[in-house]
Structures are given as structure tokens and as C-alpha cells.
Coordinates of N, CA and C and ligand atoms in Angstrom, one line a residue:
M1 N 8.9 23.4 -7.5 CA 9.2 21.9 -7.6 C 8.6 21.3 -8.9
A2 N 9.4 20.5 -9.6 CA 8.9 19.9 -10.8 C 7.9 18.9 -10.5
K3 N 6.9 18.8 -11.4 CA 5.9 17.8 -11.1 C 6.5 16.3 -11.2
L4 N 5.9 15.4 -10.5 CA 6.4 14.0 -10.6 C 5.6 13.4 -11.8
T5 N 6.4 12.8 -12.7 CA 5.8 12.2 -13.8 C 5.2 10.9 -13.4
P6 N 4.2 10.4 -14.1 CA 3.6 9.0 -13.8 C 4.7 8.0 -13.9
Q7 N 5.6 8.1 -14.8 CA 6.7 7.1 -15.0 C 7.5 7.1 -13.7
D8 N 7.9 8.2 -13.2 CA 8.7 8.3 -12.0 C 7.9 7.8 -10.8
A9 N 6.7 8.1 -10.8 CA 5.8 7.7 -9.7 C 5.8 6.1 -9.7
C10 N 5.6 5.6 -10.8 CA 5.5 4.1 -10.9 C 6.9 3.4 -10.6
K11 N 8.0 4.1 -11.0 CA 9.3 3.6 -10.6 C 9.4 3.5 -9.1
Q12 N 8.9 4.4 -8.4 CA 9.0 4.5 -7.0 C 8.0 3.5 -6.3
T13 N 6.7 3.4 -6.9 CA 5.8 2.5 -6.2 C 6.1 1.0 -6.5
I14 N 6.8 0.8 -7.6 CA 7.2 -0.6 -7.9 C 8.3 -1.0 -6.9
E15 N 9.1 -0.1 -6.5 CA 10.2 -0.3 -5.5 C 9.6 -0.6 -4.2
V16 N 8.5 0.1 -3.8 CA 7.8 -0.2 -2.6 C 7.3 -1.6 -2.6
C17 N 6.7 -1.9 -3.7 CA 6.0 -3.3 -3.9 C 7.1 -4.4 -3.8
K18 N 8.3 -4.1 -4.3 CA 9.3 -5.1 -4.4 C 10.0 -5.3 -3.0
A19 N 9.8 -4.4 -2.1 CA 10.5 -4.4 -0.8 C 10.2 -5.7 0.0
A20 N 9.0 -6.2 -0.2 CA 8.6 -7.4 0.6 C 7.3 -7.9 0.0
P21 N 6.9 -9.2 0.3 CA 5.7 -9.7 -0.3 C 4.4 -9.1 0.2
V22 N 4.5 -8.4 1.4 CA 3.3 -7.8 2.0 C 3.6 -6.4 2.4
V23 N 2.6 -5.5 2.1 CA 2.6 -4.2 2.7 C 1.6 -4.2 3.8
P24 N 2.0 -4.1 5.0 CA 1.0 -4.0 6.1 C 0.1 -2.8 6.0
V25 N -1.2 -3.0 6.1 CA -2.1 -1.9 6.1 C -2.5 -1.6 7.6
L26 N -2.2 -0.4 8.0 CA -2.2 -0.1 9.5 C -3.3 1.0 9.8
V27 N -4.1 0.7 10.8 CA -5.0 1.7 11.3 C -4.5 1.9 12.8
I28 N -3.9 3.1 13.0 CA -3.3 3.4 14.3 C -4.2 4.3 15.1
K29 N -4.6 3.8 16.2 CA -5.6 4.6 17.0 C -4.9 5.4 18.1
D30 N -3.7 5.0 18.5 CA -3.0 5.6 19.6 C -1.5 5.9 19.1
V31 N -1.1 7.1 19.0 CA 0.2 7.4 18.5 C 1.3 6.7 19.3
A32 N 1.0 6.4 20.5 CA 2.1 5.7 21.3 C 2.4 4.3 20.7
Q33 N 1.5 3.8 19.9 CA 1.7 2.5 19.3 C 2.7 2.6 18.0
A34 N 2.9 3.8 17.5 CA 3.5 3.9 16.2 C 4.9 3.3 16.1
R35 N 5.7 3.7 17.1 CA 7.1 3.3 17.0 C 7.3 1.8 17.2
G36 N 6.6 1.2 18.2 CA 6.8 -0.2 18.5 C 6.2 -1.1 17.3
L37 N 5.1 -0.6 16.8 CA 4.5 -1.4 15.7 C 5.4 -1.3 14.5
G38 N 5.8 -0.1 14.2 CA 6.7 0.0 13.0 C 8.0 -0.8 13.1
E39 N 8.6 -0.7 14.3 CA 9.9 -1.4 14.4 C 9.7 -2.9 14.4
A40 N 8.6 -3.4 14.9 CA 8.3 -4.8 14.9 C 8.1 -5.3 13.4
L41 N 7.4 -4.6 12.6 CA 7.2 -5.0 11.3 C 8.4 -4.9 10.4
V42 N 9.2 -3.8 10.6 CA 10.5 -3.7 9.9 C 11.4 -4.8 10.3
A43 N 11.5 -5.1 11.6 CA 12.4 -6.1 12.1 C 12.0 -7.5 11.6
G44 N 10.7 -7.7 11.4 CA 10.1 -8.9 10.8 C 10.3 -9.1 9.3
G45 N 10.8 -8.0 8.7 CA 11.1 -8.2 7.2 C 10.1 -7.5 6.4
L46 N 9.2 -6.7 6.9 CA 8.2 -5.9 6.1 C 8.5 -4.4 6.3
P47 N 9.3 -3.9 5.5 CA 9.7 -2.5 5.6 C 8.7 -1.5 5.1
A48 N 7.9 -1.8 4.1 CA 7.0 -0.9 3.5 C 5.7 -0.9 4.3
L49 N 5.3 0.2 4.9 CA 4.2 0.3 5.7 C 3.2 1.3 5.2
E50 N 1.9 0.9 5.2 CA 0.9 1.9 4.8 C 0.1 2.3 6.0
V51 N 0.2 3.5 6.4 CA -0.6 4.0 7.5 C -1.8 4.7 7.0
T52 N -3.0 4.2 7.3 CA -4.2 4.7 6.7 C -4.6 6.0 7.4
L53 N -5.1 7.0 6.6 CA -5.5 8.3 7.2 C -6.9 8.1 7.7
R54 N -7.1 7.2 8.6 CA -8.5 7.0 9.1 C -8.7 7.3 10.6
T55 N -7.6 7.7 11.2 CA -7.6 8.0 12.6 C -7.0 9.4 12.8
D56 N -7.3 10.0 14.0 CA -6.9 11.4 14.3 C -5.3 11.4 14.4
C57 N -4.7 10.3 14.8 CA -3.3 10.4 15.0 C -2.5 9.9 13.8
A58 N -3.1 9.6 12.7 CA -2.4 8.9 11.6 C -1.2 9.7 11.1
L59 N -1.4 11.0 11.0 CA -0.3 11.8 10.5 C 0.9 11.9 11.5
D60 N 0.5 12.0 12.8 CA 1.6 11.9 13.8 C 2.3 10.6 13.8
A61 N 1.5 9.5 13.5 CA 2.1 8.2 13.5 C 3.1 8.1 12.3
I62 N 2.7 8.7 11.1 CA 3.6 8.7 10.0 C 4.9 9.4 10.3
K63 N 4.8 10.5 11.0 CA 6.0 11.3 11.4 C 6.9 10.4 12.2
I64 N 6.4 9.7 13.1 CA 7.2 8.9 14.0 C 7.8 7.7 13.2
M65 N 6.9 7.0 12.4 CA 7.4 5.9 11.7 C 8.4 6.2 10.6
S66 N 8.3 7.4 10.1 CA 9.3 7.7 9.0 C 10.7 7.9 9.6
E67 N 10.8 7.9 10.9 CA 12.2 8.0 11.5 C 12.8 6.6 11.7
I68 N 12.0 5.5 11.5 CA 12.4 4.2 11.8 C 13.4 3.7 10.7
K69 N 14.6 3.3 11.2 CA 15.6 2.9 10.2 C 15.2 1.7 9.4
G70 N 15.3 1.8 8.1 CA 14.9 0.7 7.2 C 13.5 0.7 6.8
G71 N 12.7 1.6 7.4 CA 11.2 1.7 7.0 C 11.0 2.5 5.8
I72 N 9.9 2.2 5.1 CA 9.4 2.9 4.0 C 8.0 3.2 4.3
V73 N 7.7 4.5 4.7 CA 6.4 4.7 5.2 C 5.5 5.5 4.2
G74 N 4.3 5.0 4.0 CA 3.4 5.6 3.1 C 2.1 5.9 3.8
A75 N 1.3 6.8 3.1 CA 0.0 7.1 3.7 C -1.1 6.5 2.8
G76 N -2.1 5.8 3.5 CA -3.1 5.1 2.8 C -4.4 5.9 2.9
T77 N -5.4 5.4 2.2 CA -6.8 6.0 2.2 C -6.7 7.5 1.9
L78 N -5.8 7.9 0.9 CA -5.8 9.2 0.4 C -7.0 9.5 -0.4
L79 N -7.8 10.5 -0.1 CA -9.0 10.8 -0.8 C -9.0 12.2 -1.5
T80 N -8.3 13.1 -0.9 CA -8.4 14.5 -1.3 C -7.0 15.1 -1.5
P81 N -6.9 16.2 -2.2 CA -5.6 16.9 -2.3 C -5.1 17.3 -0.9
K82 N -6.0 17.6 0.0 CA -5.5 18.0 1.4 C -4.8 16.8 2.0
D83 N -5.4 15.6 1.8 CA -4.8 14.4 2.4 C -3.3 14.3 1.8
V84 N -3.2 14.6 0.5 CA -1.9 14.4 -0.1 C -0.9 15.4 0.5
K85 N -1.3 16.6 0.6 CA -0.4 17.7 1.2 C 0.0 17.3 2.7
N86 N -1.0 16.8 3.4 CA -0.7 16.4 4.8 C 0.2 15.2 4.9
A87 N 0.0 14.3 4.0 CA 0.8 13.0 4.1 C 2.2 13.4 3.7
K88 N 2.4 14.2 2.7 CA 3.7 14.5 2.3 C 4.4 15.3 3.4
A89 N 3.7 16.3 4.0 CA 4.3 17.1 5.1 C 4.7 16.2 6.3
A90 N 3.9 15.1 6.5 CA 4.2 14.2 7.6 C 5.4 13.3 7.4
G91 N 5.8 13.2 6.1 CA 7.0 12.4 5.8 C 6.7 11.1 5.0
A92 N 5.5 11.0 4.6 CA 5.1 9.8 3.8 C 5.9 9.9 2.5
T93 N 6.4 8.7 2.0 CA 7.2 8.7 0.8 C 6.4 8.0 -0.4
F94 N 5.2 7.5 0.0 CA 4.3 7.1 -1.1 C 2.9 7.2 -0.6
G95 N 1.9 7.2 -1.5 CA 0.5 7.3 -1.1 C -0.3 6.1 -1.7
V96 N -1.4 5.8 -1.1 CA -2.2 4.7 -1.6 C -3.7 5.2 -1.5
S97 N -4.4 4.9 -2.5 CA -5.9 5.3 -2.4 C -6.7 4.1 -2.9
P98 N -7.9 4.0 -2.3 CA -8.8 2.8 -2.7 C -9.2 2.9 -4.1
G99 N -9.3 4.1 -4.7 CA -9.7 4.2 -6.1 C -8.8 5.3 -6.7
A100 N -9.4 6.1 -7.6 CA -8.6 7.2 -8.2 C -9.5 8.2 -8.8
T101 N -9.1 9.5 -8.5 CA -9.8 10.6 -9.2 C -8.7 11.4 -9.9
D102 N -9.1 12.2 -10.9 CA -8.1 13.0 -11.6 C -7.5 14.1 -10.6
E103 N -8.4 14.5 -9.7 CA -8.0 15.5 -8.7 C -6.9 15.0 -7.8
L104 N -7.1 13.7 -7.4 CA -6.1 13.1 -6.5 C -4.8 12.8 -7.2
I105 N -4.9 12.3 -8.4 CA -3.7 12.0 -9.2 C -2.9 13.3 -9.4
N106 N -3.7 14.4 -9.8 CA -3.0 15.7 -10.1 C -2.3 16.2 -8.8
A107 N -3.0 16.1 -7.7 CA -2.4 16.5 -6.4 C -1.1 15.8 -6.1
C108 N -1.1 14.5 -6.3 CA 0.1 13.7 -6.0 C 1.2 14.0 -6.9
E109 N 0.9 14.3 -8.2 CA 2.0 14.7 -9.2 C 2.5 16.1 -8.8
E110 N 1.6 17.0 -8.4 CA 2.1 18.3 -8.0 C 3.0 18.3 -6.7
E111 N 2.5 17.4 -5.8 CA 3.2 17.4 -4.5 C 4.5 16.5 -4.5
G112 N 4.6 15.7 -5.6 CA 5.7 14.8 -5.7 C 5.6 13.5 -4.8
L113 N 4.3 13.1 -4.6 CA 4.1 11.9 -3.8 C 3.6 10.8 -4.8
P114 N 4.5 9.7 -4.9 CA 4.1 8.6 -5.8 C 2.9 7.9 -5.3
L115 N 1.9 7.8 -6.2 CA 0.6 7.2 -5.8 C 0.4 5.8 -6.3
L116 N 0.0 4.9 -5.4 CA -0.5 3.6 -5.8 C -2.1 3.8 -5.8
A117 N -2.6 4.0 -6.9 CA -4.1 4.3 -7.0 C -4.8 3.0 -7.3
G118 N -6.0 2.9 -6.8 CA -6.8 1.7 -6.9 C -7.7 1.6 -8.2
A119 N -7.9 0.4 -8.6 CA -8.8 0.1 -9.8 C -9.4 -1.3 -9.5
V120 N -10.5 -1.5 -10.1 CA -11.2 -2.9 -10.0 C -11.5 -3.4 -11.3
T121 N -12.1 -2.6 -12.2 CA -12.6 -3.1 -13.5 C -11.6 -2.8 -14.6
A122 N -11.7 -3.5 -15.7 CA -10.8 -3.3 -16.8 C -10.8 -1.8 -17.2
S123 N -12.0 -1.2 -17.2 CA -12.0 0.2 -17.6 C -11.3 1.1 -16.7
E124 N -11.4 0.8 -15.4 CA -10.7 1.6 -14.4 C -9.1 1.4 -14.5
V125 N -8.8 0.2 -14.8 CA -7.3 -0.1 -15.0 C -6.9 0.6 -16.2
M126 N -7.7 0.6 -17.3 CA -7.3 1.3 -18.5 C -7.2 2.8 -18.4
R127 N -8.1 3.3 -17.5 CA -8.1 4.8 -17.3 C -6.8 5.2 -16.6
L128 N -6.4 4.4 -15.6 CA -5.1 4.7 -14.9 C -3.9 4.5 -15.9
L129 N -4.0 3.5 -16.7 CA -3.0 3.2 -17.7 C -2.9 4.4 -18.7
N130 N -4.0 5.0 -19.1 CA -4.0 6.1 -20.0 C -3.3 7.3 -19.4
R131 N -3.3 7.4 -18.0 CA -2.6 8.5 -17.3 C -1.1 8.1 -17.1
G132 N -0.7 6.9 -17.5 CA 0.7 6.5 -17.3 C 1.0 5.6 -16.1
Y133 N -0.1 5.2 -15.4 CA 0.1 4.4 -14.2 C 0.1 2.9 -14.4
T134 N 1.2 2.3 -14.5 CA 1.3 0.9 -14.7 C 1.4 0.0 -13.5
V135 N 1.5 0.7 -12.3 CA 1.5 0.0 -11.0 C 0.2 0.4 -10.3
Q136 N -0.7 -0.5 -10.0 CA -2.0 -0.1 -9.4 C -2.3 -1.0 -8.3
K137 N -3.2 -0.5 -7.4 CA -3.8 -1.3 -6.3 C -5.1 -1.9 -6.9
F138 N -5.3 -3.1 -6.4 CA -6.6 -3.8 -6.8 C -7.4 -4.0 -5.5
F139 N -8.5 -3.2 -5.4 CA -9.2 -3.1 -4.1 C -10.7 -3.0 -4.4
P140 N -11.5 -3.7 -3.7 CA -11.3 -4.7 -2.6 C -11.1 -6.1 -3.2
A141 N -9.9 -6.6 -3.1 CA -9.4 -7.7 -3.9 C -10.4 -9.0 -3.8
E142 N -10.6 -9.5 -2.6 CA -11.4 -10.7 -2.5 C -12.8 -10.4 -2.9
A143 N -13.4 -9.3 -2.4 CA -14.8 -9.0 -2.7 C -15.0 -8.8 -4.2
A144 N -14.0 -8.3 -4.9 CA -14.1 -8.0 -6.3 C -13.8 -9.2 -7.2
G145 N -13.6 -10.4 -6.6 CA -13.4 -11.6 -7.4 C -12.0 -12.2 -7.2
G146 N -11.1 -11.6 -6.5 CA -9.9 -12.2 -6.1 C -8.9 -12.5 -7.2
A147 N -8.0 -13.4 -7.0 CA -6.9 -13.7 -7.9 C -7.4 -14.1 -9.3
A148 N -8.6 -14.7 -9.4 CA -9.1 -15.1 -10.7 C -9.2 -13.8 -11.6
V149 N -9.6 -12.7 -11.0 CA -9.8 -11.5 -11.9 C -8.4 -11.0 -12.4
L150 N -7.5 -11.0 -11.4 CA -6.1 -10.6 -11.8 C -5.4 -11.5 -12.8
K151 N -5.7 -12.8 -12.7 CA -5.2 -13.8 -13.6 C -5.8 -13.4 -15.0
S152 N -7.1 -13.1 -15.0 CA -7.7 -12.7 -16.3 C -7.2 -11.4 -16.9
F153 N -6.8 -10.5 -16.0 CA -6.3 -9.2 -16.5 C -4.9 -9.4 -17.1
A154 N -4.2 -10.4 -16.7 CA -2.8 -10.6 -17.2 C -2.7 -10.8 -18.7
S155 N -3.7 -11.3 -19.3 CA -3.6 -11.5 -20.8 C -3.8 -10.2 -21.5
P156 N -4.9 -9.5 -21.3 CA -5.1 -8.3 -22.1 C -4.4 -7.1 -21.6
L157 N -4.0 -7.1 -20.3 CA -3.3 -5.9 -19.7 C -2.0 -6.3 -19.0
P158 N -1.1 -6.9 -19.8 CA 0.1 -7.5 -19.1 C 1.0 -6.4 -18.6
Q159 N 0.8 -5.2 -19.1 CA 1.8 -4.1 -18.7 C 1.4 -3.5 -17.3
V160 N 0.4 -4.0 -16.7 CA 0.0 -3.5 -15.4 C 0.4 -4.5 -14.3
T161 N 1.1 -4.0 -13.3 CA 1.4 -4.7 -12.1 C 0.5 -4.3 -11.0
F162 N 0.0 -5.3 -10.2 CA -1.0 -4.9 -9.2 C -0.5 -5.3 -7.8
C163 N -1.0 -4.5 -6.8 CA -0.9 -4.8 -5.4 C -2.3 -5.0 -4.9
P164 N -2.8 -6.2 -4.9 CA -4.2 -6.5 -4.4 C -4.3 -6.3 -2.9
T165 N -5.4 -5.8 -2.4 CA -5.6 -5.5 -1.0 C -7.1 -5.7 -0.7
G166 N -7.3 -6.2 0.5 CA -8.7 -6.4 0.9 C -9.1 -7.8 1.0
G167 N -9.2 -8.4 2.2 CA -9.6 -9.8 2.4 C -8.4 -10.7 2.2
I168 N -7.2 -10.2 2.2 CA -6.1 -11.1 2.0 C -5.4 -11.5 3.3
G169 N -5.0 -12.7 3.4 CA -4.3 -13.2 4.6 C -3.3 -14.3 4.2
L170 N -2.7 -14.9 5.2 CA -1.6 -15.9 4.9 C -2.2 -17.0 4.1
H171 N -3.5 -17.3 4.3 CA -4.2 -18.5 3.7 C -4.4 -18.3 2.2
N172 N -4.5 -17.0 1.7 CA -4.7 -16.9 0.3 C -3.7 -16.0 -0.5
A173 N -2.8 -15.4 0.2 CA -1.9 -14.5 -0.4 C -1.1 -15.1 -1.5
K174 N -0.7 -16.4 -1.4 CA 0.1 -17.0 -2.4 C -0.6 -17.2 -3.7
S175 N -2.0 -17.3 -3.7 CA -2.7 -17.4 -4.9 C -2.6 -16.1 -5.8
Y176 N -2.4 -15.0 -5.1 CA -2.1 -13.8 -5.8 C -0.6 -13.7 -6.2
L177 N 0.2 -14.0 -5.3 CA 1.7 -13.7 -5.5 C 2.2 -14.6 -6.6
D178 N 1.6 -15.8 -6.8 CA 2.0 -16.7 -7.9 C 1.7 -16.2 -9.3
L179 N 0.9 -15.1 -9.4 CA 0.5 -14.6 -10.7 C 1.7 -13.7 -11.2
P180 N 1.8 -13.7 -12.5 CA 2.9 -12.9 -13.1 C 2.8 -11.3 -12.9
N181 N 1.5 -10.9 -12.7 CA 1.2 -9.5 -12.7 C 1.1 -8.9 -11.2
I182 N 1.5 -9.7 -10.3 CA 1.4 -9.3 -8.9 C 2.9 -9.2 -8.3
E183 N 3.1 -8.1 -7.6 CA 4.5 -7.9 -7.0 C 4.4 -8.0 -5.5
C184 N 3.3 -7.6 -4.9 CA 3.1 -7.8 -3.5 C 1.6 -7.7 -3.2
V185 N 1.2 -8.0 -2.0 CA -0.2 -7.8 -1.5 C -0.2 -6.9 -0.4
G186 N -1.3 -6.3 -0.1 CA -1.5 -5.4 1.1 C -2.4 -6.2 2.0
G187 N -2.2 -5.9 3.3 CA -3.1 -6.6 4.3 C -2.9 -6.2 5.7
S188 N -4.0 -6.3 6.5 CA -3.9 -5.9 7.9 C -3.6 -7.1 8.8
W189 N -3.5 -8.3 8.2 CA -3.5 -9.5 9.1 C -2.2 -9.5 9.9
V190 N -1.1 -8.9 9.4 CA 0.1 -8.9 10.1 C 0.2 -7.9 11.3
A191 N -0.9 -7.1 11.5 CA -1.0 -6.2 12.6 C -2.4 -6.3 13.2
P192 N -2.7 -7.4 13.8 CA -4.1 -7.6 14.3 C -4.4 -6.6 15.5
T193 N -5.6 -6.1 15.5 CA -6.0 -5.1 16.5 C -5.7 -5.5 17.9
D194 N -5.9 -6.7 18.3 CA -5.6 -7.1 19.7 C -4.2 -7.0 20.0
A195 N -3.3 -7.5 19.1 CA -1.9 -7.4 19.4 C -1.4 -6.0 19.4
V196 N -2.0 -5.1 18.5 CA -1.6 -3.7 18.5 C -2.0 -3.0 19.8
N197 N -3.2 -3.3 20.2 CA -3.8 -2.7 21.5 C -3.0 -3.1 22.7
N198 N -2.5 -4.4 22.6 CA -1.8 -4.9 23.8 C -0.3 -4.6 23.7
G199 N 0.1 -4.0 22.6 CA 1.5 -3.7 22.5 C 2.4 -4.9 22.4
D200 N 1.8 -6.0 21.8 CA 2.5 -7.2 21.7 C 3.3 -7.2 20.4
W201 N 4.4 -6.5 20.5 CA 5.3 -6.3 19.3 C 6.0 -7.6 18.9
A202 N 6.2 -8.5 19.9 CA 6.9 -9.8 19.5 C 6.0 -10.6 18.7
A203 N 4.7 -10.6 19.0 CA 3.7 -11.4 18.2 C 3.6 -10.8 16.8
I204 N 3.7 -9.5 16.7 CA 3.6 -8.9 15.3 C 4.9 -9.1 14.5
E205 N 6.0 -9.1 15.2 CA 7.2 -9.4 14.5 C 7.2 -10.9 14.0
T206 N 6.6 -11.8 14.8 CA 6.5 -13.2 14.4 C 5.6 -13.3 13.2
L207 N 4.5 -12.6 13.2 CA 3.5 -12.6 12.0 C 4.2 -12.1 10.8
A208 N 5.0 -11.1 10.9 CA 5.7 -10.5 9.8 C 6.7 -11.6 9.2
K209 N 7.5 -12.2 10.2 CA 8.5 -13.2 9.7 C 7.8 -14.4 9.1
D210 N 6.7 -14.8 9.6 CA 5.9 -15.9 9.0 C 5.5 -15.5 7.5
A211 N 5.1 -14.3 7.4 CA 4.6 -13.9 6.0 C 5.8 -13.9 5.1
V212 N 6.9 -13.4 5.5 CA 8.1 -13.3 4.7 C 8.6 -14.8 4.3
A213 N 8.6 -15.6 5.3 CA 9.1 -17.0 5.1 C 8.1 -17.8 4.2
T214 N 6.8 -17.5 4.3 CA 5.9 -18.3 3.5 C 5.7 -17.7 2.1
L215 N 5.9 -16.4 2.0 CA 5.4 -15.8 0.7 C 6.5 -15.2 -0.2
S216 N 7.8 -15.2 0.3 CA 8.8 -14.6 -0.5 C 9.0 -15.5 -1.8
K217 N 9.2 -14.7 -2.9 CA 9.2 -15.4 -4.2 C 10.6 -16.1 -4.4
Ligands
3PG301 C1 -8.2 -1.7 4.1 O1 -8.5 -0.8 3.4 O2 -8.5 -1.8 5.3 C2 -7.3 -2.7 3.5 O3 -7.9 -3.1 2.3 C3 -7.0 -3.9 4.3 O4 -7.9 -4.9 4.2 P1 -7.8 -6.2 5.1 O5 -8.1 -5.7 6.5 O6 -8.9 -7.1 4.6 O7 -6.4 -6.7 5.0

């Protein structure tokens, strides 16, 4: 298999970011929740889903969610080459990591999994840019200074488009999305733990619809 180039990886991650203003960040503790949760979010207008590899059933959840019509399912919290292999085998079509290591980037290129890698400082952004990654995650967004930092990056680093994640909700998402260098935000607020545990898919679909109605450009 030919290696995925950074340019092709970014073409694919920007499409994921353009799918909707929010990429739900999901921590799935029970695989029985996967289909209902995924279908509710997709029906609510949020097709791109990040399933974090933080639970035992995350890979099985990706397998199930990748069968949902209209869904675009990725694996989050990728830390190691093994995570990349497992995510790809489970059917993930993109990967997300809180930061970036050369080992992880190399593994994603080898496996053909487009990576949305994380950066916080100008040097980290430049390091990813040197490897050809013009689409990046900004994590942890609020704790790292929020939209003000990304607004500041837009002048010296206009070629980089960000997906900020961490501490973002309906109350502050617009402050990011209004910036020229933001295509979408990531967040868990559209899939609150209580609603997921209760299987309240109608509530989750409503949260997704509210996000789309409030935040679409
Ligand atoms: C995470 O890693 O859990 C994401 O950054 C989601 O953050 P949030 O729960 O603050 O939206």
C-alpha cells in the first residue's frame, strides 16, 4: 500500500472538518450505546464522529458506528502505532491525537489513516507544518488560551486551519468558528454522559440540531 502523503491526509481531514461545525468527541463505555448514539448525532446533522480510544469497547463501537449511513467515523486519543493499526482495522476513516509524535505521524502515513494531530504552541504548529500538516487540532483549547490564541496564530500562520477541542460548548463555540482559521470545533457537550447512559437519543439529537442551527457558517 502506498504511503498517505501529508497533503492527501490534510485533504481528507479538512473534509471531515467541513462536514459540520462540531465534531462530537465520544467516550463510549458500553458498546450497546454505539448505534443509538451515532444515529442520533448523524440524524441531528453532525456526521463526523470522534470515538476516543479510552474505553475497552471503543474499537467495537467504531466498527458498529462505521456502518451508520452518512456517518464519518474516526478514532481519537491515538497515541501509539498500535492504536493506529487497531483504529484502521476497526473501520476508522480518520484519526485524532491530542499532540503529535513522529512515530505516530509515520504510522498514520504507513497505514493510510489521515491524522488530525494536536498542537498548542507556535513551535508545535510549525513542526507539524514542516511535515506538511496544514490542518491541526488545537488542544486543550480553553485551557491553552482559547480563541485569542488562534486569532493570534492567524496572522503569522495563516496557512494552518485548526479544529480546537477542550472546554468548548455552545456558549463559546462561536468565538472560535468566527475566526478565519477555524473550520470546526470538537466537543463532548453534544453527547453528555447522563443522556448517553440513559440512552436518551432524542435529547442527543436535539443537542446536535441546536449546535448545527446555532453554529453553521
Ligand atoms: C477530550 O479530549 O475529551 C476532548 O478534548 C473533549 O473535551 P471536552 O469534554 O471539554 O469537550
